[in-house]
PDB file of C-alpha atoms and ligand atoms in Angstrom:
ATOM      1  CA  UNK A  10      17.752  -4.917  -1.850  1.00 58.00           C
ATOM      2  CA  UNK A  11      19.145  -2.960   1.007  1.00 59.00           C
ATOM      3  CA  UNK A  12      21.652  -4.279   3.508  1.00 52.00           C
ATOM      4  CA  UNK A  13      18.861  -4.974   6.157  1.00 57.00           C
ATOM      5  CA  UNK A  14      16.394  -6.370   3.748  1.00 56.00           C
ATOM      6  CA  UNK A  15      18.879  -9.391   3.005  1.00 58.00           C
ATOM      7  CA  UNK A  16      19.725  -9.793   6.421  1.00 66.00           C
ATOM      8  CA  UNK A  17      16.567 -12.009   7.939  1.00 77.00           C
ATOM      9  CA  UNK A  18      17.470 -10.957  11.624  1.00 92.00           C
ATOM     10  CA  UNK A  19      14.255  -9.924  13.463  1.00 96.00           C
ATOM     11  CA  UNK A  20      13.908  -5.822  12.705  1.00 97.00           C
ATOM     12  CA  UNK A  21      13.405  -3.675  15.841  1.00 97.00           C
ATOM     13  CA  UNK A  22      12.426  -0.104  16.384  1.00 97.00           C
ATOM     14  CA  UNK A  23      16.591   0.237  16.975  1.00 97.00           C
ATOM     15  CA  UNK A  24      16.934  -1.159  13.267  1.00 97.00           C
ATOM     16  CA  UNK A  25      14.374   1.199  11.737  1.00 97.00           C
ATOM     17  CA  UNK A  26      16.539   4.184  13.006  1.00 97.00           C
ATOM     18  CA  UNK A  27      19.423   2.385  11.708  1.00 97.00           C
ATOM     19  CA  UNK A  28      17.697   2.011   8.266  1.00 97.00           C
ATOM     20  CA  UNK A  29      17.107   5.788   8.309  1.00 98.00           C
ATOM     21  CA  UNK A  30      20.686   6.846   9.142  1.00 97.00           C
ATOM     22  CA  UNK A  31      22.114   4.545   6.260  1.00 97.00           C
ATOM     23  CA  UNK A  32      19.386   5.788   3.852  1.00 97.00           C
ATOM     24  CA  UNK A  33      18.046   2.252   3.506  1.00 97.00           C
ATOM     25  CA  UNK A  34      13.851   2.661   2.925  1.00 98.00           C
ATOM     26  CA  UNK A  35      11.525   1.133   4.826  1.00 98.00           C
ATOM     27  CA  UNK A  36       9.108  -1.028   2.874  1.00 98.00           C
ATOM     28  CA  UNK A  37       6.011  -1.838   5.171  1.00 98.00           C
ATOM     29  CA  UNK A  38       2.641  -3.237   4.296  1.00 98.00           C
ATOM     30  CA  UNK A  39      -0.485  -4.304   5.942  1.00 99.00           C
ATOM     31  CA  UNK A  40      -1.598  -7.668   6.952  1.00 99.00           C
ATOM     32  CA  UNK A  41      -4.368  -9.236   9.196  1.00 98.00           C
ATOM     33  CA  UNK A  42      -3.738 -12.710   9.282  1.00 98.00           C
ATOM     34  CA  UNK A  43      -1.329 -15.494   9.400  1.00 98.00           C
ATOM     35  CA  UNK A  44      -1.043 -16.709   5.916  1.00 98.00           C
ATOM     36  CA  UNK A  45      -0.613 -13.547   3.974  1.00 98.00           C
ATOM     37  CA  UNK A  46       1.724 -12.068   6.927  1.00 98.00           C
ATOM     38  CA  UNK A  47       3.854 -15.380   6.486  1.00 98.00           C
ATOM     39  CA  UNK A  48       4.220 -14.713   2.554  1.00 98.00           C
ATOM     40  CA  UNK A  49       5.387 -11.269   3.196  1.00 98.00           C
ATOM     41  CA  UNK A  50       7.556 -12.041   6.327  1.00 98.00           C
ATOM     42  CA  UNK A  51       9.226 -14.697   4.243  1.00 97.00           C
ATOM     43  CA  UNK A  52      10.004 -12.400   1.098  1.00 97.00           C
ATOM     44  CA  UNK A  53      11.690 -10.124   3.530  1.00 96.00           C
ATOM     45  CA  UNK A  54       9.171  -7.174   4.260  1.00 97.00           C
ATOM     46  CA  UNK A  55      10.790  -4.710   6.784  1.00 97.00           C
ATOM     47  CA  UNK A  56       7.573  -4.257   8.761  1.00 98.00           C
ATOM     48  CA  UNK A  57       3.970  -5.176   8.781  1.00 98.00           C
ATOM     49  CA  UNK A  58       1.114  -3.010  10.017  1.00 99.00           C
ATOM     50  CA  UNK A  59      -2.194  -4.695  11.308  1.00 99.00           C
ATOM     51  CA  UNK A  60      -4.015  -1.372  10.239  1.00 98.00           C
ATOM     52  CA  UNK A  61      -7.401  -0.786  11.677  1.00 98.00           C
ATOM     53  CA  UNK A  62      -8.004  -0.799   7.710  1.00 98.00           C
ATOM     54  CA  UNK A  63      -8.966  -4.330   8.710  1.00 98.00           C
ATOM     55  CA  UNK A  64     -12.385  -2.802   9.652  1.00 98.00           C
ATOM     56  CA  UNK A  65     -12.704  -2.039   6.143  1.00 97.00           C
ATOM     57  CA  UNK A  66     -10.413  -5.196   4.332  1.00 98.00           C
ATOM     58  CA  UNK A  67     -11.288  -7.810   6.731  1.00 97.00           C
ATOM     59  CA  UNK A  68     -14.619  -6.908   8.027  1.00 97.00           C
ATOM     60  CA  UNK A  69     -16.334  -4.920   4.887  1.00 96.00           C
ATOM     61  CA  UNK A  70     -17.102  -1.605   6.895  1.00 97.00           C
ATOM     62  CA  UNK A  71     -17.022   1.653   5.317  1.00 96.00           C
ATOM     63  CA  UNK A  72     -14.645   3.293   7.690  1.00 97.00           C
ATOM     64  CA  UNK A  73     -12.314   2.024  10.563  1.00 98.00           C
ATOM     65  CA  UNK A  74     -14.419   3.082  13.408  1.00 98.00           C
ATOM     66  CA  UNK A  75     -16.277  -0.023  14.369  1.00 98.00           C
ATOM     67  CA  UNK A  76     -13.299  -2.156  14.696  1.00 98.00           C
ATOM     68  CA  UNK A  77     -12.583  -3.102  18.693  1.00 98.00           C
ATOM     69  CA  UNK A  78      -9.412  -3.892  20.614  1.00 98.00           C
ATOM     70  CA  UNK A  79     -10.499  -7.517  20.527  1.00 98.00           C
ATOM     71  CA  UNK A  80     -10.845  -7.698  16.980  1.00 98.00           C
ATOM     72  CA  UNK A  81      -7.431  -6.038  16.529  1.00 98.00           C
ATOM     73  CA  UNK A  82      -5.768  -8.246  19.073  1.00 98.00           C
ATOM     74  CA  UNK A  83      -7.212 -11.181  16.892  1.00 98.00           C
ATOM     75  CA  UNK A  84      -5.783 -10.022  13.597  1.00 98.00           C
ATOM     76  CA  UNK A  85      -2.561  -9.074  15.452  1.00 98.00           C
ATOM     77  CA  UNK A  86      -1.932 -12.393  17.244  1.00 98.00           C
ATOM     78  CA  UNK A  87      -2.370 -14.171  13.876  1.00 98.00           C
ATOM     79  CA  UNK A  88       0.100 -11.903  12.200  1.00 98.00           C
ATOM     80  CA  UNK A  89       2.703 -11.722  14.852  1.00 98.00           C
ATOM     81  CA  UNK A  90       3.107 -15.576  14.788  1.00 98.00           C
ATOM     82  CA  UNK A  91       3.964 -15.593  11.365  1.00 98.00           C
ATOM     83  CA  UNK A  92       6.867 -12.891  11.763  1.00 98.00           C
ATOM     84  CA  UNK A  93      10.432 -13.912  12.370  1.00 97.00           C
ATOM     85  CA  UNK A  94      11.898 -10.937  10.549  1.00 97.00           C
ATOM     86  CA  UNK A  95       9.653  -8.138  10.038  1.00 98.00           C
ATOM     87  CA  UNK A  96       8.705  -5.536  12.629  1.00 98.00           C
ATOM     88  CA  UNK A  97       5.156  -5.870  13.879  1.00 98.00           C
ATOM     89  CA  UNK A  98       2.950  -2.685  14.490  1.00 99.00           C
ATOM     90  CA  UNK A  99      -0.684  -3.161  15.751  1.00 99.00           C
ATOM     91  CA  UNK A 100      -3.204  -0.130  15.083  1.00 98.00           C
ATOM     92  CA  UNK A 101      -4.777   1.038  18.332  1.00 98.00           C
ATOM     93  CA  UNK A 102      -8.581   1.117  17.234  1.00 98.00           C
ATOM     94  CA  UNK A 103     -10.905   4.434  17.654  1.00 98.00           C
ATOM     95  CA  UNK A 104     -11.976   4.832  21.011  1.00 98.00           C
ATOM     96  CA  UNK A 105      -9.094   2.796  22.727  1.00 98.00           C
ATOM     97  CA  UNK A 106      -6.825   5.813  23.398  1.00 98.00           C
ATOM     98  CA  UNK A 107      -8.678   9.151  22.989  1.00 98.00           C
ATOM     99  CA  UNK A 108     -10.444   9.129  26.363  1.00 98.00           C
ATOM    100  CA  UNK A 109      -7.555   9.796  28.757  1.00 98.00           C
ATOM    101  CA  UNK A 110      -4.019   8.396  29.034  1.00 98.00           C
ATOM    102  CA  UNK A 111      -4.861   5.692  31.819  1.00 98.00           C
ATOM    103  CA  UNK A 112      -7.349   4.156  29.447  1.00 98.00           C
ATOM    104  CA  UNK A 113      -4.748   4.501  26.534  1.00 98.00           C
ATOM    105  CA  UNK A 114      -2.148   2.986  28.193  1.00 98.00           C
ATOM    106  CA  UNK A 115      -3.978   0.062  29.450  1.00 98.00           C
ATOM    107  CA  UNK A 116      -5.192  -0.799  26.112  1.00 98.00           C
ATOM    108  CA  UNK A 117      -1.695  -0.507  24.699  1.00 98.00           C
ATOM    109  CA  UNK A 118      -0.433  -2.910  27.454  1.00 98.00           C
ATOM    110  CA  UNK A 119      -3.036  -5.370  26.537  1.00 98.00           C
ATOM    111  CA  UNK A 120      -2.387  -5.153  22.919  1.00 98.00           C
ATOM    112  CA  UNK A 121       1.094  -5.946  23.334  1.00 98.00           C
ATOM    113  CA  UNK A 122       0.525  -8.720  25.978  1.00 98.00           C
ATOM    114  CA  UNK A 123      -1.909 -10.447  24.195  1.00 98.00           C
ATOM    115  CA  UNK A 124      -1.071 -10.111  20.407  1.00 98.00           C
ATOM    116  CA  UNK A 125       2.909 -10.310  20.484  1.00 98.00           C
ATOM    117  CA  UNK A 126       3.101  -7.160  18.421  1.00 98.00           C
ATOM    118  CA  UNK A 127       6.529  -4.921  18.398  1.00 98.00           C
ATOM    119  CA  UNK A 128       4.554  -1.566  18.523  1.00 98.00           C
ATOM    120  CA  UNK A 129       1.420   0.041  18.927  1.00 99.00           C
ATOM    121  CA  UNK A 130       0.430   2.992  16.362  1.00 99.00           C
ATOM    122  CA  UNK A 131      -1.991   6.033  17.054  1.00 98.00           C
ATOM    123  CA  UNK A 132      -3.248   8.867  15.014  1.00 98.00           C
ATOM    124  CA  UNK A 133      -2.806  12.495  16.388  1.00 98.00           C
ATOM    125  CA  UNK A 134      -0.204  14.820  17.570  1.00 98.00           C
ATOM    126  CA  UNK A 135      -0.218  17.143  20.704  1.00 98.00           C
ATOM    127  CA  UNK A 136      -3.531  16.405  21.676  1.00 97.00           C
ATOM    128  CA  UNK A 137      -2.596  12.660  22.509  1.00 98.00           C
ATOM    129  CA  UNK A 138       1.298  13.493  23.391  1.00 98.00           C
ATOM    130  CA  UNK A 139       0.401  12.915  27.279  1.00 98.00           C
ATOM    131  CA  UNK A 140      -0.914   9.487  26.459  1.00 98.00           C
ATOM    132  CA  UNK A 141       1.855   8.521  23.992  1.00 98.00           C
ATOM    133  CA  UNK A 142       4.316   9.433  26.803  1.00 98.00           C
ATOM    134  CA  UNK A 143       2.665   7.194  29.243  1.00 98.00           C
ATOM    135  CA  UNK A 144       2.758   4.216  26.505  1.00 98.00           C
ATOM    136  CA  UNK A 145       6.540   5.045  26.092  1.00 98.00           C
ATOM    137  CA  UNK A 146       7.000   5.277  29.865  1.00 98.00           C
ATOM    138  CA  UNK A 147       5.599   1.513  29.915  1.00 98.00           C
ATOM    139  CA  UNK A 148       8.263   0.593  27.291  1.00 98.00           C
ATOM    140  CA  UNK A 149       5.921   0.119  24.527  1.00 98.00           C
ATOM    141  CA  UNK A 150       7.185   1.290  21.385  1.00 98.00           C
ATOM    142  CA  UNK A 151       4.995   3.790  19.603  1.00 98.00           C
ATOM    143  CA  UNK A 152       4.293   4.824  15.960  1.00 98.00           C
ATOM    144  CA  UNK A 153       2.889   8.129  15.440  1.00 98.00           C
ATOM    145  CA  UNK A 154       0.484   8.753  12.355  1.00 98.00           C
ATOM    146  CA  UNK A 155      -0.454  12.355  11.176  1.00 98.00           C
ATOM    147  CA  UNK A 156      -1.822  13.785   7.918  1.00 98.00           C
ATOM    148  CA  UNK A 157      -4.943  12.131   6.942  1.00 98.00           C
ATOM    149  CA  UNK A 158      -6.057  10.223   9.951  1.00 98.00           C
ATOM    150  CA  UNK A 159      -9.037   8.065   8.908  1.00 97.00           C
ATOM    151  CA  UNK A 160     -10.239   7.699  12.721  1.00 98.00           C
ATOM    152  CA  UNK A 161     -11.275  11.342  12.377  1.00 97.00           C
ATOM    153  CA  UNK A 162     -13.088  10.892   8.852  1.00 97.00           C
ATOM    154  CA  UNK A 163     -16.402  12.411  10.334  1.00 96.00           C
ATOM    155  CA  UNK A 164     -14.555  15.606  11.806  1.00 95.00           C
ATOM    156  CA  UNK A 165     -12.911  16.162   8.360  1.00 94.00           C
ATOM    157  CA  UNK A 166     -15.792  15.108   6.088  1.00 95.00           C
ATOM    158  CA  UNK A 167     -13.670  12.949   3.800  1.00 95.00           C
ATOM    159  CA  UNK A 168     -10.530  11.474   2.635  1.00 96.00           C
ATOM    160  CA  UNK A 169      -8.993  14.370   0.914  1.00 96.00           C
ATOM    161  CA  UNK A 170      -5.397  15.690   1.134  1.00 97.00           C
ATOM    162  CA  UNK A 171      -4.283  17.222   4.411  1.00 97.00           C
ATOM    163  CA  UNK A 172      -2.016  19.995   5.327  1.00 97.00           C
ATOM    164  CA  UNK A 173      -2.621  21.843   2.260  1.00 96.00           C
ATOM    165  CA  UNK A 174      -2.597  25.481   3.495  1.00 97.00           C
ATOM    166  CA  UNK A 175       0.320  27.038   5.277  1.00 97.00           C
ATOM    167  CA  UNK A 176      -1.162  26.947   8.909  1.00 98.00           C
ATOM    168  CA  UNK A 177      -2.148  23.217   8.537  1.00 97.00           C
ATOM    169  CA  UNK A 178       1.156  22.571   7.329  1.00 98.00           C
ATOM    170  CA  UNK A 179       2.886  24.270  10.121  1.00 98.00           C
ATOM    171  CA  UNK A 180       0.905  22.614  12.662  1.00 98.00           C
ATOM    172  CA  UNK A 181       1.906  19.050  11.220  1.00 98.00           C
ATOM    173  CA  UNK A 182       5.381  19.928  11.469  1.00 98.00           C
ATOM    174  CA  UNK A 183       4.865  21.156  14.959  1.00 98.00           C
ATOM    175  CA  UNK A 184       3.249  17.906  15.838  1.00 98.00           C
ATOM    176  CA  UNK A 185       5.941  15.639  13.938  1.00 98.00           C
ATOM    177  CA  UNK A 186       8.586  17.238  16.326  1.00 98.00           C
ATOM    178  CA  UNK A 187       6.684  16.868  19.615  1.00 98.00           C
ATOM    179  CA  UNK A 188       6.116  13.225  18.926  1.00 98.00           C
ATOM    180  CA  UNK A 189       9.723  12.770  17.742  1.00 98.00           C
ATOM    181  CA  UNK A 190      10.979  14.746  20.671  1.00 98.00           C
ATOM    182  CA  UNK A 191       8.416  12.673  22.920  1.00 98.00           C
ATOM    183  CA  UNK A 192      10.278   9.401  21.262  1.00 98.00           C
ATOM    184  CA  UNK A 193       8.177   7.641  18.851  1.00 98.00           C
ATOM    185  CA  UNK A 194       9.927   5.087  16.919  1.00 98.00           C
ATOM    186  CA  UNK A 195       8.635   6.038  13.689  1.00 98.00           C
ATOM    187  CA  UNK A 196       5.774   8.148  12.204  1.00 98.00           C
ATOM    188  CA  UNK A 197       3.208   7.438   9.585  1.00 98.00           C
ATOM    189  CA  UNK A 198       2.386  10.534   7.261  1.00 98.00           C
ATOM    190  CA  UNK A 199      -0.582  10.046   5.229  1.00 98.00           C
ATOM    191  CA  UNK A 200      -1.804  11.899   1.988  1.00 98.00           C
ATOM    192  CA  UNK A 201       0.101  15.078   2.375  1.00 98.00           C
ATOM    193  CA  UNK A 202       1.983  17.207   0.255  1.00 98.00           C
ATOM    194  CA  UNK A 203       5.208  15.554  -0.667  1.00 98.00           C
ATOM    195  CA  UNK A 204       7.438  18.713  -0.046  1.00 98.00           C
ATOM    196  CA  UNK A 205       6.065  18.884   3.203  1.00 98.00           C
ATOM    197  CA  UNK A 206       6.365  15.270   4.059  1.00 98.00           C
ATOM    198  CA  UNK A 207      10.176  15.322   2.718  1.00 98.00           C
ATOM    199  CA  UNK A 208      10.422  18.586   5.326  1.00 98.00           C
ATOM    200  CA  UNK A 209       9.041  16.195   7.920  1.00 98.00           C
ATOM    201  CA  UNK A 210      11.501  13.596   7.291  1.00 98.00           C
ATOM    202  CA  UNK A 211      14.340  15.672   7.161  1.00 98.00           C
ATOM    203  CA  UNK A 212      13.690  17.409  10.248  1.00 98.00           C
ATOM    204  CA  UNK A 213      12.928  14.989  12.635  1.00 98.00           C
ATOM    205  CA  UNK A 214      14.947  11.539  14.099  1.00 98.00           C
ATOM    206  CA  UNK A 215      12.313   8.917  13.763  1.00 98.00           C
ATOM    207  CA  UNK A 216      11.685   7.276  10.259  1.00 98.00           C
ATOM    208  CA  UNK A 217       8.793   8.859   8.110  1.00 98.00           C
ATOM    209  CA  UNK A 218       6.733   6.222   6.580  1.00 98.00           C
ATOM    210  CA  UNK A 219       4.270   7.827   3.961  1.00 98.00           C
ATOM    211  CA  UNK A 220       1.073   6.852   1.915  1.00 98.00           C
ATOM    212  CA  UNK A 221       0.152   9.307  -0.369  1.00 98.00           C
ATOM    213  CA  UNK A 222       3.099  11.243   0.966  1.00 98.00           C
ATOM    214  CA  UNK A 223       5.453  11.240  -2.198  1.00 98.00           C
ATOM    215  CA  UNK A 224       9.424   9.554  -2.436  1.00 98.00           C
ATOM    216  CA  UNK A 225      10.829  12.078   0.241  1.00 98.00           C
ATOM    217  CA  UNK A 226       9.704   9.668   3.015  1.00 98.00           C
ATOM    218  CA  UNK A 227      11.970   7.357   4.699  1.00 98.00           C
ATOM    219  CA  UNK A 228      10.032   4.224   4.076  1.00 98.00           C
ATOM    220  CA  UNK A 229       6.486   3.441   2.322  1.00 98.00           C
ATOM    221  CA  UNK A 230       3.222   1.408   3.365  1.00 98.00           C
ATOM    222  CA  UNK A 231       0.328   0.504   1.125  1.00 98.00           C
ATOM    223  CA  UNK A 232      -2.884  -1.503   2.454  1.00 98.00           C
ATOM    224  CA  UNK A 233      -2.030  -5.073   0.849  1.00 98.00           C
ATOM    225  CA  UNK A 234      -5.462  -5.521  -0.684  1.00 98.00           C
ATOM    226  CA  UNK A 235      -4.856  -2.605  -2.663  1.00 98.00           C
ATOM    227  CA  UNK A 236      -1.296  -3.033  -3.375  1.00 98.00           C
ATOM    228  CA  UNK A 237      -1.995  -6.677  -4.477  1.00 98.00           C
ATOM    229  CA  UNK A 238      -4.487  -5.930  -6.770  1.00 97.00           C
ATOM    230  CA  UNK A 239      -7.422  -7.438  -4.574  1.00 97.00           C
ATOM    231  CA  UNK A 240      -9.869  -4.643  -4.377  1.00 92.00           C
ATOM    232  CA  UNK A 241     -11.878  -3.489  -7.416  1.00 86.00           C
ATOM    233  CA  UNK A 242     -13.068   0.264  -7.680  1.00 88.00           C
ATOM    234  CA  UNK A 243     -10.374   2.195  -5.363  1.00 90.00           C
ATOM    235  CA  UNK A 244      -7.771   3.657  -7.241  1.00 94.00           C
ATOM    236  CA  UNK A 245      -6.252   7.052  -5.606  1.00 96.00           C
ATOM    237  CA  UNK A 246      -3.562   8.438  -7.033  1.00 96.00           C
ATOM    238  CA  UNK A 247      -0.714   7.297  -4.782  1.00 97.00           C
ATOM    239  CA  UNK A 248      -1.764   3.823  -5.206  1.00 98.00           C
ATOM    240  CA  UNK A 249       0.274   1.408  -7.333  1.00 98.00           C
ATOM    241  CA  UNK A 250      -0.624  -2.385  -8.257  1.00 97.00           C
ATOM    242  CA  UNK A 251       1.800  -4.544  -7.593  1.00 98.00           C
ATOM    243  CA  UNK A 252       0.062  -7.929  -8.498  1.00 98.00           C
ATOM    244  CA  UNK A 253      -3.440  -8.761 -10.048  1.00 97.00           C
ATOM    245  CA  UNK A 254      -4.425 -11.168  -7.085  1.00 98.00           C
ATOM    246  CA  UNK A 255      -8.148 -10.449  -7.960  1.00 98.00           C
ATOM    247  CA  UNK A 256      -7.181 -12.109 -11.569  1.00 98.00           C
ATOM    248  CA  UNK A 257      -5.411 -14.763 -10.252  1.00 98.00           C
ATOM    249  CA  UNK A 258      -7.862 -15.766  -7.599  1.00 98.00           C
ATOM    250  CA  UNK A 259     -10.975 -15.207 -10.029  1.00 98.00           C
ATOM    251  CA  UNK A 260      -9.025 -17.587 -12.836  1.00 98.00           C
ATOM    252  CA  UNK A 261      -8.239 -20.165  -9.985  1.00 98.00           C
ATOM    253  CA  UNK A 262     -11.748 -20.488  -8.514  1.00 98.00           C
ATOM    254  CA  UNK A 263     -13.365 -20.631 -11.923  1.00 98.00           C
ATOM    255  CA  UNK A 264     -10.866 -23.762 -13.106  1.00 98.00           C
ATOM    256  CA  UNK A 265     -11.754 -25.140  -9.512  1.00 98.00           C
ATOM    257  CA  UNK A 266     -15.528 -24.736 -10.081  1.00 98.00           C
ATOM    258  CA  UNK A 267     -15.121 -25.967 -13.375  1.00 98.00           C
ATOM    259  CA  UNK A 268     -13.374 -29.305 -12.430  1.00 98.00           C
ATOM    260  CA  UNK A 269     -15.735 -29.648  -9.600  1.00 98.00           C
ATOM    261  CA  UNK A 270     -18.698 -29.659 -12.309  1.00 98.00           C
ATOM    262  CA  UNK A 271     -17.130 -31.725 -15.178  1.00 98.00           C
ATOM    263  CA  UNK A 272     -16.069 -34.097 -12.591  1.00 98.00           C
ATOM    264  CA  UNK A 273     -12.272 -33.946 -13.492  1.00 98.00           C
ATOM    265  CA  UNK A 274     -11.562 -33.231 -10.032  1.00 98.00           C
ATOM    266  CA  UNK A 275     -10.684 -35.138  -7.854  1.00 98.00           C
ATOM    267  CA  UNK A 276      -9.091 -37.857 -10.215  1.00 98.00           C
ATOM    268  CA  UNK A 277      -7.356 -41.169  -9.660  1.00 98.00           C
ATOM    269  CA  UNK A 278      -4.090 -39.565  -8.171  1.00 98.00           C
ATOM    270  CA  UNK A 279      -6.086 -37.048  -5.683  1.00 98.00           C
ATOM    271  CA  UNK A 280      -8.228 -39.956  -4.444  1.00 98.00           C
ATOM    272  CA  UNK A 281      -7.391 -42.510  -1.623  1.00 98.00           C
TER     273      UNK A 281
HETATM  274  O1  KIV B  20      -5.039   1.125   8.858  1.00 50.07           O
HETATM  275  C1  KIV B  20      -4.222   1.249   8.065  1.00 50.07           C
HETATM  276  O2  KIV B  20      -3.973   0.412   7.052  1.00 50.07           O
HETATM  277  C2  KIV B  20      -3.193   2.628   8.055  1.00 50.07           C
HETATM  278  C3  KIV B  20      -2.324   2.565   6.921  1.00 50.07           C
HETATM  279  C4  KIV B  20      -3.159   2.935   5.792  1.00 50.07           C
HETATM  280  C5  KIV B  20      -1.180   3.533   7.156  1.00 50.07           C
HETATM  281  O3  KIV B  20      -3.122   3.120   9.119  1.00 50.07           O
END
């Protein structure tokens, strides 16, 4: 464990930079509800992301596009209440910042005000730089997100590896530098070659947090339902299962059903 992981003080945007400077990797995971976030926060996770992956994980949608600002605030509010230690980042959903700077800043302010999150995260590079600048000017910590940007799935036609060729890699590096110079407090790099992610991480001041981006980033993030082995049938190369919650819950619910049916639950001690 690193020096900050054992210190249960609240992690801030400044702590994330200190961790990068100290070479301590940042462990981030998603969560969307109070109970799950509390388990992760008490275990000492550095950061919790209320990803718009809530659209898939919580609502059963095929992609992240349908989730709304109101729904993100609902999830983020529940998570923020659980976190005494972790740095809480709330995704800005599709459509909440792409129209123009004013609308983006207004929605970011709403998310910060109503959810209690510590930062917002947006997908994109120079095309949303002005909007990001507006948020930073309003005092809102912003996390960038480059590489595979799931809100643009229809533009790219899938969830494949990004920045595979030289031109795309150069564009990603330029975007990363521009976001860094604007002052983002961290940058998510999703599904890009590990050499490129390492280069970006060594080039910019802000800590990078990778998912499917190899081991050269300043931290890692995973969707908790995948990492904890809750989901079935989704096993991209970058994913490792750190628990088998699906089996644990299936065993538990099977035992419960059996005990109800055979009337061994509730017993004398469990009754008033
Ligand atoms: O929505 C999400 O969970 C994310 C992570 C995969 C980085 O953006």
